Each structure stands twice: as C-alpha cells, then as structure tokens.
Amino acid sequence: MNKFIINNKTYNSRLIVGTGKYKDFKETKLAIEASGAEMVTVAIRRMNLGQKQDSPNLLEFIDPEKYTILPNTAGCYTAADAIRTCNIAAEILNGEKLVKLEVLGDEKTLYPNTVETLKAAEILVKDGFKVMVYTTDDPLIAKELESIGCVSVMPLASPIGSGLGLQNKYNILSIVENANVPIIVDAGVGTASDASIIMELGCDGVLMNTAIACAKNPILMASAMRKAVEAGYEAFSAGRIPKKRYASASSPIEDNICNDE
Amino acid sequence: MKIIVNQKLLVFDGEINLEGLLLELSVSTKYMAIEVNEIIIPKSEYARYLLKENDIVEVINAVGGG
C-alpha cells in the first residue's frame, strides 16, 4: 500500500478532522483522539477579548507538537482575504506555511469559487505556502490546481456540512486517475459508509468535521470514521471483484449429495 | 490616545506599544498574531512598536473550524 505523504511528512491516518462545532474543547480533544487523525484543521478568527482572559486557547488542547495544524481560510470570499488569512495563520503558527485554502462562492451553498481559488493558489504557492486546496469536483480545475503547485487537491463530496455523501463519484474517479498529488475528499460526508465509498475509489484521504462533531455521540462517530477510512482504503488496495449481473456459487458445484446426476 | 482593538474602542493615557497593550489585555503571545491597520507585526517587534491615534488593531488566534 502507498504511503500517505503531505508536504514531505508521512501520516499513518488518512483521516483529517476539523475542530469546529464541538460542545467544548474537551469533547474536541476526545473526538480527535478517537478518530486517530494526525492532522487537524482550525479557523483563524479575532481573539475573544472579553472578561475571561484565562479562557483556554484551542491550541492548548490540540497540541501543535503532537498534531499537524492545518489552518483554513473558511469564511473568505476573495483571493485577497484568503491570502491575508494565510499570512496571519503562518504568524500564529510560528512560520508554518501549510494551509487549507478555501475561497467560497456564496453563503447558501458554501460552494468553492474556483476563479478566486486559482488566483489565491497561484500567489500563495509563489509566497512559499504549502497549499492544500478545497475545490469543486471538476477534474480540469483539480488538474490546474495541481499544476500551480498545490501539495494536495481536495474536491468536495457534496456541500460543506450537508451530510449528503459522495454525489459525483465518476468526477472524483477522474480526478484521482489524473492526479500526481494526494486527492483528499473534503466536505459532505454524513456517515461512515460515505467515507468508505470515497476511499474505495482510490482517494488518498478524507477530511471531515460536521459528520463527527454534530453526531449524537461525536466520540463514537469519530471512532467509526477511523475504521471506515481504514476499511475503505484497505478494500481499495486489496482490489474489489468485478460486478456481475448473475450469481457465482461460493460452494463447490461438484459432489453435492443432494444433487447427483 | 484612542485605538480600536478587535472592533472595540480603547482609550489610553499616553503612549503604548504592542507589548503594553497585550499586558493590559492579559493576552499571551503564544499562538496568536497581531495586525495593525491590516499589516502583520512580527512578535519580535511588539516591544518597540508604538501605537498611534486611531490605529486599528486585530488580535487573532486559532479557533475551532473545519
């Protein structure tokens, strides 16, 4: 089986998880541990400068020494905003330049704005960022983002937080077949089988947040997702049987005592 | 002196640098960033970076996200 390498680092887990929408930091930490993920996404926002200044920082719970922190540009609708956010993220993370670029089109669908995404990717790559890029499931755009120099291309399964699962498996298959960088399906997973289906196509990994954080039991779902990603990847590596319309007996046809001819 | 910090108006008697501002706000410099008028100020410059009247300061950190 192939190694899962992002930005020259090898990961044992092919599951990348988000840290949003959890009840509290404790639940976030427990869910990440149960997921087995080694890379976690975070958002970049104004610090809450309220009364309680001793309130904990997310990165005190999710130790950057232990996990690869992948800052995102969620909420950015232009290339300029996404680039500004990436520069701030690098300052927060002491110069680390691995980022998840996402430039969104509109609030209702949170669909990627590929025009702005391409512009931002080009500038960020030139500025030395290692860009993992959220995009549509368009094979041509995916290839273009790879050509620009993104370290991973991350097409959606379906809209962010929708839980609709993989909606266009043949596009994802085309993207995977043409890729020379890891393809990580990002967004849209609802339950464990969605993650398995994605991995069975030959994708290199899956990124999810809502499916775990908003499950009734996030920690149990995190564990399910860990197994689903592993199972899907092992099944892909093992090579599935071809589909046939009619049956093929699993037990010997010959020497059946009930059917002597 | 008036400055805007994270969209709130703060008033200080006399000069204040970024290090002083963070002390005033009880903010640790670990895993955070500051922009003044949309320009990132490196942590090494906080002690000598004097704020000016009407500066817009953003104190930014990582939060939960997907």
mmCIF file of N, CA, C and O in Angstrom, chain A residues 90-172:
data_model
loop_
_atom_site.group_PDB
_atom_site.id
_atom_site.type_symbol
_atom_site.label_atom_id
_atom_site.label_comp_id
_atom_site.label_asym_id
_atom_site.label_seq_id
_atom_site.Cartn_x
_atom_site.Cartn_y
_atom_site.Cartn_z
ATOM 1 N N ALA A 90 0.247 31.811 9.374
ATOM 2 C CA ALA A 90 1.686 31.494 9.462
ATOM 3 C C ALA A 90 2.311 32.210 10.653
ATOM 4 O O ALA A 90 3.171 31.658 11.340
ATOM 5 N N GLU A 91 1.865 33.425 10.920
ATOM 6 C CA GLU A 91 2.383 34.172 12.079
ATOM 7 C C GLU A 91 1.939 33.501 13.384
ATOM 8 O O GLU A 91 2.731 33.330 14.310
ATOM 9 N N ILE A 92 0.684 33.050 13.425
ATOM 10 C CA ILE A 92 0.166 32.373 14.632
ATOM 11 C C ILE A 92 0.952 31.086 14.892
ATOM 12 O O ILE A 92 1.292 30.766 16.027
ATOM 13 N N LEU A 93 1.250 30.364 13.817
ATOM 14 C CA LEU A 93 1.884 29.043 13.964
ATOM 15 C C LEU A 93 3.412 29.117 13.792
ATOM 16 O O LEU A 93 4.037 28.146 13.328
ATOM 17 N N ASN A 94 3.971 30.226 14.161
ATOM 18 C CA ASN A 94 5.433 30.381 14.195
ATOM 19 C C ASN A 94 6.100 30.057 12.861
ATOM 20 O O ASN A 94 7.125 29.379 12.814
ATOM 21 N N GLY A 95 5.481 30.490 11.781
ATOM 22 C CA GLY A 95 6.110 30.366 10.471
ATOM 23 C C GLY A 95 5.720 29.140 9.663
ATOM 24 O O GLY A 95 6.138 28.990 8.519
ATOM 25 N N GLU A 96 4.905 28.252 10.242
ATOM 26 C CA GLU A 96 4.447 27.076 9.486
ATOM 27 C C GLU A 96 3.604 27.556 8.298
ATOM 28 O O GLU A 96 2.703 28.392 8.465
ATOM 29 N N LYS A 97 3.866 26.994 7.126
ATOM 30 C CA LYS A 97 3.179 27.516 5.941
ATOM 31 C C LYS A 97 2.260 26.523 5.247
ATOM 32 O O LYS A 97 1.892 26.700 4.094
ATOM 33 N N LEU A 98 1.884 25.466 5.971
ATOM 34 C CA LEU A 98 0.897 24.523 5.422
ATOM 35 C C LEU A 98 -0.490 25.100 5.686
ATOM 36 O O LEU A 98 -0.825 25.405 6.833
ATOM 37 N N VAL A 99 -1.280 25.278 4.627
ATOM 38 C CA VAL A 99 -2.608 25.889 4.795
ATOM 39 C C VAL A 99 -3.670 25.137 4.002
ATOM 40 O O VAL A 99 -3.375 24.472 3.005
ATOM 41 N N LYS A 100 -4.901 25.255 4.479
ATOM 42 C CA LYS A 100 -6.037 24.767 3.697
ATOM 43 C C LYS A 100 -6.703 25.991 3.074
ATOM 44 O O LYS A 100 -7.314 26.809 3.776
ATOM 45 N N LEU A 101 -6.544 26.102 1.764
ATOM 46 C CA LEU A 101 -7.133 27.233 1.043
ATOM 47 C C LEU A 101 -8.568 26.902 0.668
ATOM 48 O O LEU A 101 -8.824 25.881 0.024
ATOM 49 N N GLU A 102 -9.477 27.743 1.092
ATOM 50 C CA GLU A 102 -10.853 27.624 0.607
ATOM 51 C C GLU A 102 -11.371 29.033 0.352
ATOM 52 O O GLU A 102 -11.286 29.893 1.213
ATOM 53 N N VAL A 103 -11.819 29.251 -0.864
ATOM 54 C CA VAL A 103 -12.447 30.534 -1.195
ATOM 55 C C VAL A 103 -13.864 30.208 -1.634
ATOM 56 O O VAL A 103 -14.068 29.446 -2.587
ATOM 57 N N LEU A 104 -14.807 30.758 -0.909
ATOM 58 C CA LEU A 104 -16.194 30.339 -1.098
ATOM 59 C C LEU A 104 -16.952 31.269 -2.031
ATOM 60 O O LEU A 104 -16.560 32.425 -2.234
ATOM 61 N N GLY A 105 -18.034 30.722 -2.600
ATOM 62 C CA GLY A 105 -18.823 31.485 -3.563
ATOM 63 C C GLY A 105 -20.008 32.195 -2.955
ATOM 64 O O GLY A 105 -20.244 33.365 -3.204
ATOM 65 N N ASP A 106 -20.776 31.488 -2.154
ATOM 66 C CA ASP A 106 -21.934 32.114 -1.506
ATOM 67 C C ASP A 106 -22.280 31.362 -0.231
ATOM 68 O O ASP A 106 -21.900 30.196 -0.054
ATOM 69 N N GLU A 107 -23.019 32.058 0.623
ATOM 70 C CA GLU A 107 -23.271 31.510 1.965
ATOM 71 C C GLU A 107 -24.216 30.318 1.958
ATOM 72 O O GLU A 107 -24.157 29.464 2.832
ATOM 73 N N LYS A 108 -25.105 30.267 0.978
ATOM 74 C CA LYS A 108 -26.107 29.206 0.976
ATOM 75 C C LYS A 108 -25.468 27.846 0.661
ATOM 76 O O LYS A 108 -25.774 26.846 1.305
ATOM 77 N N THR A 109 -24.608 27.812 -0.338
ATOM 78 C CA THR A 109 -24.034 26.527 -0.755
ATOM 79 C C THR A 109 -22.609 26.334 -0.239
ATOM 80 O O THR A 109 -22.117 25.210 -0.217
ATOM 81 N N LEU A 110 -21.958 27.420 0.138
ATOM 82 C CA LEU A 110 -20.527 27.394 0.503
ATOM 83 C C LEU A 110 -19.695 26.710 -0.596
ATOM 84 O O LEU A 110 -18.661 26.116 -0.347
ATOM 85 N N TYR A 111 -20.228 26.784 -1.799
ATOM 86 C CA TYR A 111 -19.553 26.161 -2.935
ATOM 87 C C TYR A 111 -18.261 26.927 -3.246
ATOM 88 O O TYR A 111 -18.221 28.144 -3.150
ATOM 89 N N PRO A 112 -17.183 26.207 -3.614
ATOM 90 C CA PRO A 112 -15.918 26.904 -3.866
ATOM 91 C C PRO A 112 -16.020 27.843 -5.073
ATOM 92 O O PRO A 112 -16.590 27.469 -6.099
ATOM 93 N N ASN A 113 -15.441 29.038 -4.917
ATOM 94 C CA ASN A 113 -15.310 29.976 -6.040
ATOM 95 C C ASN A 113 -13.967 29.640 -6.694
ATOM 96 O O ASN A 113 -12.904 30.042 -6.225
ATOM 97 N N THR A 114 -14.044 28.880 -7.786
ATOM 98 C CA THR A 114 -12.788 28.363 -8.358
ATOM 99 C C THR A 114 -11.948 29.461 -9.005
ATOM 100 O O THR A 114 -10.725 29.348 -9.046
ATOM 101 N N VAL A 115 -12.582 30.525 -9.487
ATOM 102 C CA VAL A 115 -11.812 31.619 -10.100
ATOM 103 C C VAL A 115 -10.911 32.253 -9.045
ATOM 104 O O VAL A 115 -9.692 32.404 -9.233
ATOM 105 N N GLU A 116 -11.500 32.600 -7.902
ATOM 106 C CA GLU A 116 -10.721 33.214 -6.825
ATOM 107 C C GLU A 116 -9.750 32.203 -6.198
ATOM 108 O O GLU A 116 -8.659 32.560 -5.772
ATOM 109 N N THR A 117 -10.166 30.942 -6.157
ATOM 110 C CA THR A 117 -9.295 29.898 -5.595
ATOM 111 C C THR A 117 -8.019 29.766 -6.428
ATOM 112 O O THR A 117 -6.917 29.684 -5.870
ATOM 113 N N LEU A 118 -8.167 29.754 -7.740
ATOM 114 C CA LEU A 118 -6.994 29.649 -8.623
ATOM 115 C C LEU A 118 -6.055 30.843 -8.438
ATOM 116 O O LEU A 118 -4.833 30.676 -8.336
ATOM 117 N N LYS A 119 -6.649 32.044 -8.352
ATOM 118 C CA LYS A 119 -5.841 33.261 -8.157
ATOM 119 C C LYS A 119 -5.060 33.172 -6.844
ATOM 120 O O LYS A 119 -3.855 33.442 -6.796
ATOM 121 N N ALA A 120 -5.759 32.806 -5.789
ATOM 122 C CA ALA A 120 -5.132 32.740 -4.460
ATOM 123 C C ALA A 120 -4.044 31.672 -4.433
ATOM 124 O O ALA A 120 -2.951 31.896 -3.900
ATOM 125 N N ALA A 121 -4.338 30.510 -5.031
ATOM 126 C CA ALA A 121 -3.372 29.397 -5.008
ATOM 127 C C ALA A 121 -2.064 29.820 -5.680
ATOM 128 O O ALA A 121 -0.978 29.547 -5.168
ATOM 129 N N GLU A 122 -2.190 30.491 -6.789
ATOM 130 C CA GLU A 122 -1.002 30.908 -7.537
ATOM 131 C C GLU A 122 -0.106 31.813 -6.681
ATOM 132 O O GLU A 122 1.107 31.609 -6.602
ATOM 133 N N ILE A 123 -0.712 32.774 -6.035
ATOM 134 C CA ILE A 123 0.061 33.725 -5.216
ATOM 135 C C ILE A 123 0.633 33.031 -3.980
ATOM 136 O O ILE A 123 1.806 33.208 -3.640
ATOM 137 N N LEU A 124 -0.182 32.209 -3.329
ATOM 138 C CA LEU A 124 0.283 31.540 -2.104
ATOM 139 C C LEU A 124 1.457 30.596 -2.392
ATOM 140 O O LEU A 124 2.423 30.544 -1.635
ATOM 141 N N VAL A 125 1.366 29.859 -3.494
ATOM 142 C CA VAL A 125 2.456 28.940 -3.853
ATOM 143 C C VAL A 125 3.737 29.735 -4.107
ATOM 144 O O VAL A 125 4.817 29.378 -3.620
ATOM 145 N N LYS A 126 3.603 30.852 -4.809
ATOM 146 C CA LYS A 126 4.776 31.716 -5.071
ATOM 147 C C LYS A 126 5.361 32.259 -3.774
ATOM 148 O O LYS A 126 6.569 32.465 -3.659
ATOM 149 N N ASP A 127 4.483 32.497 -2.786
ATOM 150 C CA ASP A 127 4.940 33.022 -1.491
ATOM 151 C C ASP A 127 5.460 31.925 -0.561
ATOM 152 O O ASP A 127 5.709 32.176 0.615
ATOM 153 N N GLY A 128 5.566 30.716 -1.077
ATOM 154 C CA GLY A 128 6.160 29.629 -0.283
ATOM 155 C C GLY A 128 5.186 28.847 0.573
ATOM 156 O O GLY A 128 5.596 28.018 1.391
ATOM 157 N N PHE A 129 3.889 29.107 0.414
ATOM 158 C CA PHE A 129 2.922 28.321 1.187
ATOM 159 C C PHE A 129 2.777 26.924 0.593
ATOM 160 O O PHE A 129 2.957 26.720 -0.616
ATOM 161 N N LYS A 130 2.499 25.963 1.454
ATOM 162 C CA LYS A 130 2.184 24.594 1.024
ATOM 163 C C LYS A 130 0.662 24.500 1.063
ATOM 164 O O LYS A 130 0.068 24.457 2.149
ATOM 165 N N VAL A 131 0.076 24.512 -0.112
ATOM 166 C CA VAL A 131 -1.369 24.723 -0.198
ATOM 167 C C VAL A 131 -2.126 23.414 -0.414
ATOM 168 O O VAL A 131 -1.905 22.709 -1.401
ATOM 169 N N MET A 132 -3.019 23.122 0.518
ATOM 170 C CA MET A 132 -3.985 22.035 0.341
ATOM 171 C C MET A 132 -5.281 22.757 -0.006
ATOM 172 O O MET A 132 -5.767 23.574 0.772
ATOM 173 N N VAL A 133 -5.809 22.452 -1.192
ATOM 174 C CA VAL A 133 -6.847 23.345 -1.708
ATOM 175 C C VAL A 133 -8.210 22.665 -1.834
ATOM 176 O O VAL A 133 -8.347 21.623 -2.475
ATOM 177 N N TYR A 134 -9.189 23.293 -1.210
ATOM 178 C CA TYR A 134 -10.588 22.862 -1.306
ATOM 179 C C TYR A 134 -11.149 23.360 -2.635
ATOM 180 O O TYR A 134 -10.991 24.522 -2.983
ATOM 181 N N THR A 135 -11.780 22.455 -3.380
ATOM 182 C CA THR A 135 -12.284 22.867 -4.688
ATOM 183 C C THR A 135 -13.530 22.071 -5.077
ATOM 184 O O THR A 135 -14.001 21.227 -4.314
ATOM 185 N N THR A 136 -14.034 22.369 -6.259
ATOM 186 C CA THR A 136 -15.174 21.627 -6.782
ATOM 187 C C THR A 136 -14.689 20.253 -7.269
ATOM 188 O O THR A 136 -13.484 19.988 -7.317
ATOM 189 N N ASP A 137 -15.621 19.413 -7.690
ATOM 190 C CA ASP A 137 -15.212 18.096 -8.205
ATOM 191 C C ASP A 137 -15.002 18.157 -9.724
ATOM 192 O O ASP A 137 -15.248 17.181 -10.425
ATOM 193 N N ASP A 138 -14.512 19.290 -10.209
ATOM 194 C CA ASP A 138 -14.224 19.467 -11.632
ATOM 195 C C ASP A 138 -12.806 18.969 -11.925
ATOM 196 O O ASP A 138 -11.825 19.529 -11.410
ATOM 197 N N PRO A 139 -12.669 17.928 -12.748
ATOM 198 C CA PRO A 139 -11.329 17.352 -12.991
ATOM 199 C C PRO A 139 -10.344 18.344 -13.617
ATOM 200 O O PRO A 139 -9.147 18.260 -13.350
ATOM 201 N N LEU A 140 -10.837 19.271 -14.431
ATOM 202 C CA LEU A 140 -9.927 20.228 -15.080
ATOM 203 C C LEU A 140 -9.377 21.242 -14.075
ATOM 204 O O LEU A 140 -8.190 21.575 -14.095
ATOM 205 N N ILE A 141 -10.245 21.702 -13.200
ATOM 206 C CA ILE A 141 -9.797 22.653 -12.162
ATOM 207 C C ILE A 141 -8.823 21.952 -11.211
ATOM 208 O O ILE A 141 -7.804 22.513 -10.808
ATOM 209 N N ALA A 142 -9.142 20.698 -10.875
ATOM 210 C CA ALA A 142 -8.263 19.941 -9.973
ATOM 211 C C ALA A 142 -6.864 19.827 -10.569
ATOM 212 O O ALA A 142 -5.855 20.023 -9.883
ATOM 213 N N LYS A 143 -6.810 19.534 -11.863
ATOM 214 C CA LYS A 143 -5.509 19.391 -12.534
ATOM 215 C C LYS A 143 -4.768 20.727 -12.579
ATOM 216 O O LYS A 143 -3.550 20.791 -12.399
ATOM 217 N N GLU A 144 -5.522 21.788 -12.808
ATOM 218 C CA GLU A 144 -4.922 23.131 -12.860
ATOM 219 C C GLU A 144 -4.317 23.499 -11.497
ATOM 220 O O GLU A 144 -3.220 24.053 -11.424
ATOM 221 N N LEU A 145 -5.032 23.167 -10.438
ATOM 222 C CA LEU A 145 -4.535 23.470 -9.091
ATOM 223 C C LEU A 145 -3.264 22.669 -8.794
ATOM 224 O O LEU A 145 -2.346 23.156 -8.145
ATOM 225 N N GLU A 146 -3.234 21.445 -9.303
ATOM 226 C CA GLU A 146 -2.011 20.640 -9.157
ATOM 227 C C GLU A 146 -0.861 21.298 -9.928
ATOM 228 O O GLU A 146 0.252 21.418 -9.408
ATOM 229 N N SER A 147 -1.131 21.738 -11.165
ATOM 230 C CA SER A 147 -0.089 22.361 -11.988
ATOM 231 C C SER A 147 0.470 23.625 -11.339
ATOM 232 O O SER A 147 1.650 23.925 -11.461
ATOM 233 N N ILE A 148 -0.400 24.347 -10.655
ATOM 234 C CA ILE A 148 0.048 25.576 -9.969
ATOM 235 C C ILE A 148 1.058 25.235 -8.867
ATOM 236 O O ILE A 148 1.926 26.035 -8.553
ATOM 237 N N GLY A 149 0.931 24.030 -8.314
ATOM 238 C CA GLY A 149 1.880 23.619 -7.278
ATOM 239 C C GLY A 149 1.268 23.348 -5.916
ATOM 240 O O GLY A 149 1.981 23.304 -4.909
ATOM 241 N N CYS A 150 -0.052 23.159 -5.876
ATOM 242 C CA CYS A 150 -0.688 22.810 -4.597
ATOM 243 C C CYS A 150 -0.199 21.426 -4.156
ATOM 244 O O CYS A 150 -0.003 20.547 -4.994
ATOM 245 N N VAL A 151 -0.012 21.241 -2.860
ATOM 246 C CA VAL A 151 0.529 19.961 -2.373
ATOM 247 C C VAL A 151 -0.550 18.891 -2.251
ATOM 248 O O VAL A 151 -0.240 17.701 -2.153
ATOM 249 N N SER A 152 -1.813 19.311 -2.241
ATOM 250 C CA SER A 152 -2.924 18.366 -2.233
ATOM 251 C C SER A 152 -4.147 19.067 -2.803
ATOM 252 O O SER A 152 -4.347 20.258 -2.571
ATOM 253 N N VAL A 153 -4.944 18.313 -3.557
ATOM 254 C CA VAL A 153 -6.183 18.869 -4.094
ATOM 255 C C VAL A 153 -7.333 18.183 -3.364
ATOM 256 O O VAL A 153 -7.342 16.960 -3.208
ATOM 257 N N MET A 154 -8.299 19.009 -2.897
ATOM 258 C CA MET A 154 -9.348 18.477 -2.025
ATOM 259 C C MET A 154 -10.745 18.813 -2.564
ATOM 260 O O MET A 154 -11.377 19.786 -2.144
ATOM 261 N N PRO A 155 -11.225 17.980 -3.501
ATOM 262 C CA PRO A 155 -12.566 18.219 -4.036
ATOM 263 C C PRO A 155 -13.644 17.846 -3.026
ATOM 264 O O PRO A 155 -13.421 17.004 -2.144
ATOM 265 N N LEU A 156 -14.796 18.461 -3.170
ATOM 266 C CA LEU A 156 -15.899 18.171 -2.251
ATOM 267 C C LEU A 156 -16.631 16.892 -2.664
ATOM 268 O O LEU A 156 -16.637 16.507 -3.840
ATOM 269 N N ALA A 157 -17.239 16.244 -1.681
ATOM 270 C CA ALA A 157 -18.145 15.127 -1.953
ATOM 271 C C ALA A 157 -19.533 15.697 -2.214
ATOM 272 O O ALA A 157 -20.262 15.250 -3.100
ATOM 273 N N SER A 158 -19.902 16.706 -1.424
ATOM 274 C CA SER A 158 -21.162 17.453 -1.526
ATOM 275 C C SER A 158 -20.974 18.682 -0.633
ATOM 276 O O SER A 158 -19.924 18.808 0.009
ATOM 277 N N PRO A 159 -21.962 19.597 -0.574
ATOM 278 C CA PRO A 159 -21.704 20.839 0.167
ATOM 279 C C PRO A 159 -21.279 20.632 1.633
ATOM 280 O O PRO A 159 -21.684 19.659 2.277
ATOM 281 N N ILE A 160 -20.476 21.573 2.105
ATOM 282 C CA ILE A 160 -19.953 21.561 3.478
ATOM 283 C C ILE A 160 -21.104 21.384 4.475
ATOM 284 O O ILE A 160 -22.096 22.110 4.413
ATOM 285 N N GLY A 161 -20.957 20.430 5.366
ATOM 286 C CA GLY A 161 -21.948 20.258 6.428
ATOM 287 C C GLY A 161 -23.259 19.645 5.989
ATOM 288 O O GLY A 161 -24.186 19.508 6.787
ATOM 289 N N SER A 162 -23.367 19.257 4.694
ATOM 290 C CA SER A 162 -24.658 18.763 4.189
ATOM 291 C C SER A 162 -24.921 17.310 4.590
ATOM 292 O O SER A 162 -26.071 16.896 4.703
ATOM 293 N N GLY A 163 -23.879 16.529 4.762
ATOM 294 C CA GLY A 163 -24.064 15.117 5.079
ATOM 295 C C GLY A 163 -24.645 14.309 3.935
ATOM 296 O O GLY A 163 -25.153 13.206 4.132
ATOM 297 N N LEU A 164 -24.579 14.845 2.717
ATOM 298 C CA LEU A 164 -25.160 14.149 1.555
ATOM 299 C C LEU A 164 -24.265 13.046 1.006
ATOM 300 O O LEU A 164 -24.684 12.299 0.119
ATOM 301 N N GLY A 165 -23.058 12.973 1.469
ATOM 302 C CA GLY A 165 -22.134 11.943 0.975
ATOM 303 C C GLY A 165 -21.648 12.254 -0.427
ATOM 304 O O GLY A 165 -21.873 13.346 -0.966
ATOM 305 N N LEU A 166 -21.000 11.259 -1.039
ATOM 306 C CA LEU A 166 -20.404 11.467 -2.364
ATOM 307 C C LEU A 166 -21.493 11.523 -3.431
ATOM 308 O O LEU A 166 -22.237 10.563 -3.607
ATOM 309 N N GLN A 167 -21.564 12.646 -4.129
ATOM 310 C CA GLN A 167 -22.632 12.838 -5.117
ATOM 311 C C GLN A 167 -22.174 12.656 -6.553
ATOM 312 O O GLN A 167 -22.989 12.550 -7.446
ATOM 313 N N ASN A 168 -20.880 12.687 -6.793
ATOM 314 C CA ASN A 168 -20.419 12.601 -8.175
ATOM 315 C C ASN A 168 -19.169 11.728 -8.238
ATOM 316 O O ASN A 168 -18.055 12.225 -8.447
ATOM 317 N N LYS A 169 -19.396 10.424 -8.047
ATOM 318 C CA LYS A 169 -18.241 9.547 -7.876
ATOM 319 C C LYS A 169 -17.388 9.447 -9.143
ATOM 320 O O LYS A 169 -16.177 9.265 -9.056
ATOM 321 N N TYR A 170 -17.988 9.615 -10.307
ATOM 322 C CA TYR A 170 -17.192 9.482 -11.536
ATOM 323 C C TYR A 170 -16.261 10.678 -11.727
ATOM 324 O O TYR A 170 -15.164 10.532 -12.258
ATOM 325 N N ASN A 171 -16.695 11.866 -11.275
ATOM 326 C CA ASN A 171 -15.777 13.013 -11.321
ATOM 327 C C ASN A 171 -14.604 12.802 -10.376
ATOM 328 O O ASN A 171 -13.460 13.075 -10.714
ATOM 329 N N ILE A 172 -14.907 12.311 -9.176
ATOM 330 C CA ILE A 172 -13.830 12.077 -8.197
ATOM 331 C C ILE A 172 -12.867 11.019 -8.758
ATOM 332 O O ILE A 172 -11.641 11.155 -8.650
#
